[in-house]
Amino acid sequence: MKFGDEFDLKSSLDRLFPGLSLGGDLFHQSPIGVRFNIGLAEIDRAVLIFNAIFGGSEAIVLLDEDSSWEADPTRWYELFSLPGLIRSSEKPTVRSYESKLSEDEIYTVRWAIIRSSVLSTERLFEAIANQDHGRTPSVRGRVHILDPGAEVLLHLYDDRGMDVIATSVAPLLRLKSSYSSWINLEKLDGKDNAQR
């Protein structure tokens, strides 16, 4: 799928995943999804899953949802300020919109369209996994990766696991056939099924 300046992330998410909150737990918000076990020592799993989903994508949308909390700038980075995130001299055009969860909770969603080949997934997933462990670098907010053409959304929620949701079962069945031993929960038939 080619998309550019006319692409609107908010309306695309609303169309693909109606009622979805980026606030977490994508798996239980979607009728179709897979939850993978990752683990701090096995971040390479997240990289392999990313490559299986997005490796053939011409472009993806990298996004984060971040509150206005004060964070130690020597440890926490805003997503698009994370050193080494993009393996290219081209800087992505970052756009944003506000998401109001309540009167007290306002989040900023920042996003950019990038080529999947320039994203340093190792760096990104390491920074997400570091969030709860006091390690640096850590990235602020909840990071998601969307392929609007394939209609797939990925979210490594922390070092423990990753949710992948889609509008159809086909892309998730391919993941299941390759990485079934890493699946914790799956919802491919409309019901939550725990893997053993």
PDB file of C-alpha atoms in Angstrom:
ATOM      1  CA  MET A   1       0.000   0.000   0.000  1.00  0.00           C
ATOM      2  CA  LYS A   2       1.273   3.419  -0.849  1.00  0.00           C
ATOM      3  CA  PHE A   3       0.246   6.240   1.392  1.00  0.00           C
ATOM      4  CA  GLY A   4       1.634   9.647   2.075  1.00  0.00           C
ATOM      5  CA  ASP A   5       0.590  13.142   3.054  1.00  0.00           C
ATOM      6  CA  GLU A   6      -3.101  12.314   2.695  1.00  0.00           C
ATOM      7  CA  PHE A   7      -2.862   9.401   5.163  1.00  0.00           C
ATOM      8  CA  ASP A   8      -4.717  10.023   8.421  1.00  0.00           C
ATOM      9  CA  LEU A   9      -3.706   7.670  11.225  1.00  0.00           C
ATOM     10  CA  LYS A  10      -6.672   8.327  13.506  1.00  0.00           C
ATOM     11  CA  SER A  11      -9.294   7.636  10.838  1.00  0.00           C
ATOM     12  CA  SER A  12      -7.329   4.613   9.597  1.00  0.00           C
ATOM     13  CA  LEU A  13      -7.249   3.090  13.092  1.00  0.00           C
ATOM     14  CA  ASP A  14     -10.947   3.851  13.555  1.00  0.00           C
ATOM     15  CA  ARG A  15     -11.759   2.160  10.245  1.00  0.00           C
ATOM     16  CA  LEU A  16      -9.561  -0.911  10.780  1.00  0.00           C
ATOM     17  CA  PHE A  17     -10.071  -1.426  14.521  1.00  0.00           C
ATOM     18  CA  PRO A  18     -13.285   0.356  15.622  1.00  0.00           C
ATOM     19  CA  GLY A  19     -13.338   1.289  19.309  1.00  0.00           C
ATOM     20  CA  LEU A  20      -9.680   0.400  19.836  1.00  0.00           C
ATOM     21  CA  SER A  21      -7.830   2.161  22.649  1.00  0.00           C
ATOM     22  CA  LEU A  22      -4.067   2.354  22.219  1.00  0.00           C
ATOM     23  CA  GLY A  23      -3.899   2.387  26.017  1.00  0.00           C
ATOM     24  CA  GLY A  24      -2.915  -1.252  26.164  1.00  0.00           C
ATOM     25  CA  ASP A  25      -4.138  -4.829  26.009  1.00  0.00           C
ATOM     26  CA  LEU A  26      -4.807  -4.884  22.277  1.00  0.00           C
ATOM     27  CA  PHE A  27      -5.374  -8.638  22.410  1.00  0.00           C
ATOM     28  CA  HIS A  28      -8.566  -8.410  24.488  1.00  0.00           C
ATOM     29  CA  GLN A  29      -9.886  -5.452  22.469  1.00  0.00           C
ATOM     30  CA  SER A  30      -9.803  -7.243  19.137  1.00  0.00           C
ATOM     31  CA  PRO A  31     -11.805 -10.237  17.879  1.00  0.00           C
ATOM     32  CA  ILE A  32      -8.665 -11.529  16.100  1.00  0.00           C
ATOM     33  CA  GLY A  33      -5.251 -11.591  17.731  1.00  0.00           C
ATOM     34  CA  VAL A  34      -2.222 -13.405  19.054  1.00  0.00           C
ATOM     35  CA  ARG A  35      -0.237 -12.738  22.240  1.00  0.00           C
ATOM     36  CA  PHE A  36       3.383 -13.851  22.214  1.00  0.00           C
ATOM     37  CA  ASN A  37       5.714 -14.550  25.140  1.00  0.00           C
ATOM     38  CA  ILE A  38       8.899 -12.562  24.631  1.00  0.00           C
ATOM     39  CA  GLY A  39      11.140 -12.148  27.710  1.00  0.00           C
ATOM     40  CA  LEU A  40      13.925  -9.700  28.461  1.00  0.00           C
ATOM     41  CA  ALA A  41      16.603 -12.183  27.413  1.00  0.00           C
ATOM     42  CA  GLU A  42      14.788 -13.057  24.185  1.00  0.00           C
ATOM     43  CA  ILE A  43      14.044  -9.729  22.516  1.00  0.00           C
ATOM     44  CA  ASP A  44      15.230 -11.350  19.281  1.00  0.00           C
ATOM     45  CA  ARG A  45      11.821 -13.075  19.228  1.00  0.00           C
ATOM     46  CA  ALA A  46      10.159  -9.677  18.797  1.00  0.00           C
ATOM     47  CA  VAL A  47      12.530  -8.871  15.923  1.00  0.00           C
ATOM     48  CA  LEU A  48      11.717 -12.160  14.162  1.00  0.00           C
ATOM     49  CA  ILE A  49       7.970 -11.589  14.557  1.00  0.00           C
ATOM     50  CA  PHE A  50       8.317  -8.027  13.234  1.00  0.00           C
ATOM     51  CA  ASN A  51      10.253  -9.293  10.204  1.00  0.00           C
ATOM     52  CA  ALA A  52       7.663 -11.979   9.527  1.00  0.00           C
ATOM     53  CA  ILE A  53       4.846  -9.420   9.567  1.00  0.00           C
ATOM     54  CA  PHE A  54       6.430  -6.307   8.084  1.00  0.00           C
ATOM     55  CA  GLY A  55       9.491  -7.557   6.208  1.00  0.00           C
ATOM     56  CA  GLY A  56       7.722  -7.310   2.849  1.00  0.00           C
ATOM     57  CA  SER A  57       5.978  -4.012   3.609  1.00  0.00           C
ATOM     58  CA  GLU A  58       7.050  -1.020   1.592  1.00  0.00           C
ATOM     59  CA  ALA A  59       6.051   1.358   4.361  1.00  0.00           C
ATOM     60  CA  ILE A  60       4.723   1.132   7.905  1.00  0.00           C
ATOM     61  CA  VAL A  61       3.411   3.557  10.479  1.00  0.00           C
ATOM     62  CA  LEU A  62       5.450   3.805  13.670  1.00  0.00           C
ATOM     63  CA  LEU A  63       3.463   5.401  16.471  1.00  0.00           C
ATOM     64  CA  ASP A  64       3.502   5.999  20.175  1.00  0.00           C
ATOM     65  CA  GLU A  65       1.010   7.195  22.719  1.00  0.00           C
ATOM     66  CA  ASP A  66       2.658   9.258  25.431  1.00  0.00           C
ATOM     67  CA  SER A  67       1.334  11.188  28.395  1.00  0.00           C
ATOM     68  CA  SER A  68       2.843  14.444  29.566  1.00  0.00           C
ATOM     69  CA  TRP A  69       4.556  12.939  32.624  1.00  0.00           C
ATOM     70  CA  GLU A  70       7.974  14.246  33.550  1.00  0.00           C
ATOM     71  CA  ALA A  71      10.670  11.675  32.904  1.00  0.00           C
ATOM     72  CA  ASP A  72      14.398  11.597  33.484  1.00  0.00           C
ATOM     73  CA  PRO A  73      15.785  12.673  30.083  1.00  0.00           C
ATOM     74  CA  THR A  74      19.021  10.759  30.690  1.00  0.00           C
ATOM     75  CA  ARG A  75      17.075   7.489  30.747  1.00  0.00           C
ATOM     76  CA  TRP A  76      13.774   8.020  28.933  1.00  0.00           C
ATOM     77  CA  TYR A  77      13.499   9.060  25.305  1.00  0.00           C
ATOM     78  CA  GLU A  78      10.510  10.141  23.296  1.00  0.00           C
ATOM     79  CA  LEU A  79      10.133   7.571  20.552  1.00  0.00           C
ATOM     80  CA  PHE A  80      11.423   9.623  17.632  1.00  0.00           C
ATOM     81  CA  SER A  81      14.347  10.955  19.712  1.00  0.00           C
ATOM     82  CA  LEU A  82      15.692   7.480  20.523  1.00  0.00           C
ATOM     83  CA  PRO A  83      19.288   7.370  19.268  1.00  0.00           C
ATOM     84  CA  GLY A  84      19.770   4.775  16.534  1.00  0.00           C
ATOM     85  CA  LEU A  85      16.039   4.221  15.930  1.00  0.00           C
ATOM     86  CA  ILE A  86      16.177   5.009  12.210  1.00  0.00           C
ATOM     87  CA  ARG A  87      18.984   3.533  10.085  1.00  0.00           C
ATOM     88  CA  SER A  88      18.900   6.306   7.522  1.00  0.00           C
ATOM     89  CA  SER A  89      19.998   9.901   7.224  1.00  0.00           C
ATOM     90  CA  GLU A  90      16.414  10.785   6.274  1.00  0.00           C
ATOM     91  CA  LYS A  91      14.453  12.038   9.229  1.00  0.00           C
ATOM     92  CA  PRO A  92      10.816  10.958   9.216  1.00  0.00           C
ATOM     93  CA  THR A  93       8.055  13.548   9.226  1.00  0.00           C
ATOM     94  CA  VAL A  94       6.446  13.167  12.650  1.00  0.00           C
ATOM     95  CA  ARG A  95       2.791  14.109  12.990  1.00  0.00           C
ATOM     96  CA  SER A  96       0.616  14.054  16.084  1.00  0.00           C
ATOM     97  CA  TYR A  97      -2.865  14.298  17.512  1.00  0.00           C
ATOM     98  CA  GLU A  98      -4.238  14.332  21.049  1.00  0.00           C
ATOM     99  CA  SER A  99      -6.255  11.510  22.566  1.00  0.00           C
ATOM    100  CA  LYS A 100      -8.350  12.388  25.598  1.00  0.00           C
ATOM    101  CA  LEU A 101      -9.097   9.415  27.824  1.00  0.00           C
ATOM    102  CA  SER A 102     -10.571  11.530  30.623  1.00  0.00           C
ATOM    103  CA  GLU A 103     -10.399  15.091  31.919  1.00  0.00           C
ATOM    104  CA  ASP A 104      -7.095  14.290  33.613  1.00  0.00           C
ATOM    105  CA  GLU A 105      -5.621  11.923  31.039  1.00  0.00           C
ATOM    106  CA  ILE A 106      -4.594  13.443  27.748  1.00  0.00           C
ATOM    107  CA  TYR A 107      -2.166  11.554  25.575  1.00  0.00           C
ATOM    108  CA  THR A 108      -0.290  12.661  22.512  1.00  0.00           C
ATOM    109  CA  VAL A 109      -0.112  10.173  19.672  1.00  0.00           C
ATOM    110  CA  ARG A 110       2.975  10.796  17.539  1.00  0.00           C
ATOM    111  CA  TRP A 111       3.440   8.917  14.304  1.00  0.00           C
ATOM    112  CA  ALA A 112       5.469   8.739  11.144  1.00  0.00           C
ATOM    113  CA  ILE A 113       5.384   6.754   7.931  1.00  0.00           C
ATOM    114  CA  ILE A 114       8.708   4.995   7.440  1.00  0.00           C
ATOM    115  CA  ARG A 115      10.188   2.231   5.340  1.00  0.00           C
ATOM    116  CA  SER A 116      10.254  -0.961   7.412  1.00  0.00           C
ATOM    117  CA  SER A 117      13.842  -1.583   6.300  1.00  0.00           C
ATOM    118  CA  VAL A 118      15.161   1.552   8.060  1.00  0.00           C
ATOM    119  CA  LEU A 119      13.653   0.808  11.480  1.00  0.00           C
ATOM    120  CA  SER A 120      16.206  -0.562  13.943  1.00  0.00           C
ATOM    121  CA  THR A 121      13.869  -3.055  15.553  1.00  0.00           C
ATOM    122  CA  GLU A 122      16.613  -4.358  17.834  1.00  0.00           C
ATOM    123  CA  ARG A 123      17.137  -0.864  19.274  1.00  0.00           C
ATOM    124  CA  LEU A 124      13.416  -0.149  19.523  1.00  0.00           C
ATOM    125  CA  PHE A 125      12.441  -3.415  21.197  1.00  0.00           C
ATOM    126  CA  GLU A 126      15.386  -3.218  23.608  1.00  0.00           C
ATOM    127  CA  ALA A 127      14.281   0.297  24.666  1.00  0.00           C
ATOM    128  CA  ILE A 128      10.692  -0.905  25.214  1.00  0.00           C
ATOM    129  CA  ALA A 129      11.879  -3.940  27.206  1.00  0.00           C
ATOM    130  CA  ASN A 130      14.089  -1.701  29.380  1.00  0.00           C
ATOM    131  CA  GLN A 131      11.119   0.410  30.545  1.00  0.00           C
ATOM    132  CA  ASP A 132      10.291  -1.578  33.686  1.00  0.00           C
ATOM    133  CA  HIS A 133      13.839  -2.488  34.630  1.00  0.00           C
ATOM    134  CA  GLY A 134      15.523   0.877  35.194  1.00  0.00           C
ATOM    135  CA  ARG A 135      17.795   0.288  32.236  1.00  0.00           C
ATOM    136  CA  THR A 136      18.792   2.734  29.572  1.00  0.00           C
ATOM    137  CA  PRO A 137      17.863   3.546  26.953  1.00  0.00           C
ATOM    138  CA  SER A 138      14.156   3.360  27.626  1.00  0.00           C
ATOM    139  CA  VAL A 139      11.467   4.727  25.382  1.00  0.00           C
ATOM    140  CA  ARG A 140       8.507   6.638  26.815  1.00  0.00           C
ATOM    141  CA  GLY A 141       4.928   5.734  26.036  1.00  0.00           C
ATOM    142  CA  ARG A 142       3.287   2.800  24.306  1.00  0.00           C
ATOM    143  CA  VAL A 143       4.762   2.006  20.904  1.00  0.00           C
ATOM    144  CA  HIS A 144       2.803   0.409  18.066  1.00  0.00           C
ATOM    145  CA  ILE A 145       3.573  -0.523  14.479  1.00  0.00           C
ATOM    146  CA  LEU A 146       0.830  -0.542  11.844  1.00  0.00           C
ATOM    147  CA  ASP A 147       0.696  -1.791   8.280  1.00  0.00           C
ATOM    148  CA  PRO A 148      -2.545  -0.279   6.965  1.00  0.00           C
ATOM    149  CA  GLY A 149      -2.332  -2.354   3.778  1.00  0.00           C
ATOM    150  CA  ALA A 150      -1.961  -5.697   5.553  1.00  0.00           C
ATOM    151  CA  GLU A 151      -4.327  -4.444   8.287  1.00  0.00           C
ATOM    152  CA  VAL A 152      -2.044  -5.611  11.096  1.00  0.00           C
ATOM    153  CA  LEU A 153      -1.121  -3.785  14.318  1.00  0.00           C
ATOM    154  CA  LEU A 154       1.763  -4.852  16.589  1.00  0.00           C
ATOM    155  CA  HIS A 155       2.399  -3.766  20.175  1.00  0.00           C
ATOM    156  CA  LEU A 156       5.318  -4.947  22.321  1.00  0.00           C
ATOM    157  CA  TYR A 157       3.747  -3.931  25.619  1.00  0.00           C
ATOM    158  CA  ASP A 158       6.857  -4.619  27.720  1.00  0.00           C
ATOM    159  CA  ASP A 159       9.583  -7.236  27.976  1.00  0.00           C
ATOM    160  CA  ARG A 160       7.043  -9.963  28.773  1.00  0.00           C
ATOM    161  CA  GLY A 161       5.010  -9.983  25.618  1.00  0.00           C
ATOM    162  CA  MET A 162       3.707  -8.726  22.329  1.00  0.00           C
ATOM    163  CA  ASP A 163       0.177  -8.432  20.958  1.00  0.00           C
ATOM    164  CA  VAL A 164      -0.496  -8.677  17.242  1.00  0.00           C
ATOM    165  CA  ILE A 165      -4.024  -7.980  16.020  1.00  0.00           C
ATOM    166  CA  ALA A 166      -5.421  -7.995  12.514  1.00  0.00           C
ATOM    167  CA  THR A 167      -8.662  -7.573  10.621  1.00  0.00           C
ATOM    168  CA  SER A 168      -8.404 -11.120   9.220  1.00  0.00           C
ATOM    169  CA  VAL A 169      -6.974 -14.407  10.450  1.00  0.00           C
ATOM    170  CA  ALA A 170      -4.636 -15.075   7.476  1.00  0.00           C
ATOM    171  CA  PRO A 171      -1.565 -13.049   8.587  1.00  0.00           C
ATOM    172  CA  LEU A 172      -1.815 -14.475  12.103  1.00  0.00           C
ATOM    173  CA  LEU A 173      -2.042 -18.061  10.865  1.00  0.00           C
ATOM    174  CA  ARG A 174       1.300 -17.565   9.130  1.00  0.00           C
ATOM    175  CA  LEU A 175       2.781 -16.351  12.418  1.00  0.00           C
ATOM    176  CA  LYS A 176       1.261 -19.280  14.275  1.00  0.00           C
ATOM    177  CA  SER A 177       2.773 -21.780  11.861  1.00  0.00           C
ATOM    178  CA  SER A 178       6.255 -20.307  12.395  1.00  0.00           C
ATOM    179  CA  TYR A 179       6.184 -19.317  16.057  1.00  0.00           C
ATOM    180  CA  SER A 180       3.530 -21.445  17.774  1.00  0.00           C
ATOM    181  CA  SER A 181       5.767 -22.298  20.747  1.00  0.00           C
ATOM    182  CA  TRP A 182       5.988 -18.577  21.632  1.00  0.00           C
ATOM    183  CA  ILE A 183       2.201 -18.039  21.651  1.00  0.00           C
ATOM    184  CA  ASN A 184       0.622 -17.467  25.045  1.00  0.00           C
ATOM    185  CA  LEU A 185      -2.926 -16.637  23.881  1.00  0.00           C
ATOM    186  CA  GLU A 186      -4.617 -16.741  20.518  1.00  0.00           C
ATOM    187  CA  LYS A 187      -7.979 -15.591  19.261  1.00  0.00           C
ATOM    188  CA  LEU A 188      -8.328 -16.957  15.755  1.00  0.00           C
ATOM    189  CA  ASP A 189     -11.838 -18.377  16.050  1.00  0.00           C
ATOM    190  CA  GLY A 190     -13.493 -15.598  18.058  1.00  0.00           C
ATOM    191  CA  LYS A 191     -12.586 -17.225  21.402  1.00  0.00           C
ATOM    192  CA  ASP A 192      -9.575 -16.779  23.671  1.00  0.00           C
ATOM    193  CA  ASN A 193      -7.437 -19.904  23.602  1.00  0.00           C
ATOM    194  CA  ALA A 194      -4.432 -20.396  25.841  1.00  0.00           C
ATOM    195  CA  GLN A 195      -1.498 -22.286  24.373  1.00  0.00           C
ATOM    196  CA  ARG A 196      -0.032 -25.116  26.399  1.00  0.00           C
TER     197      ARG A 196
END
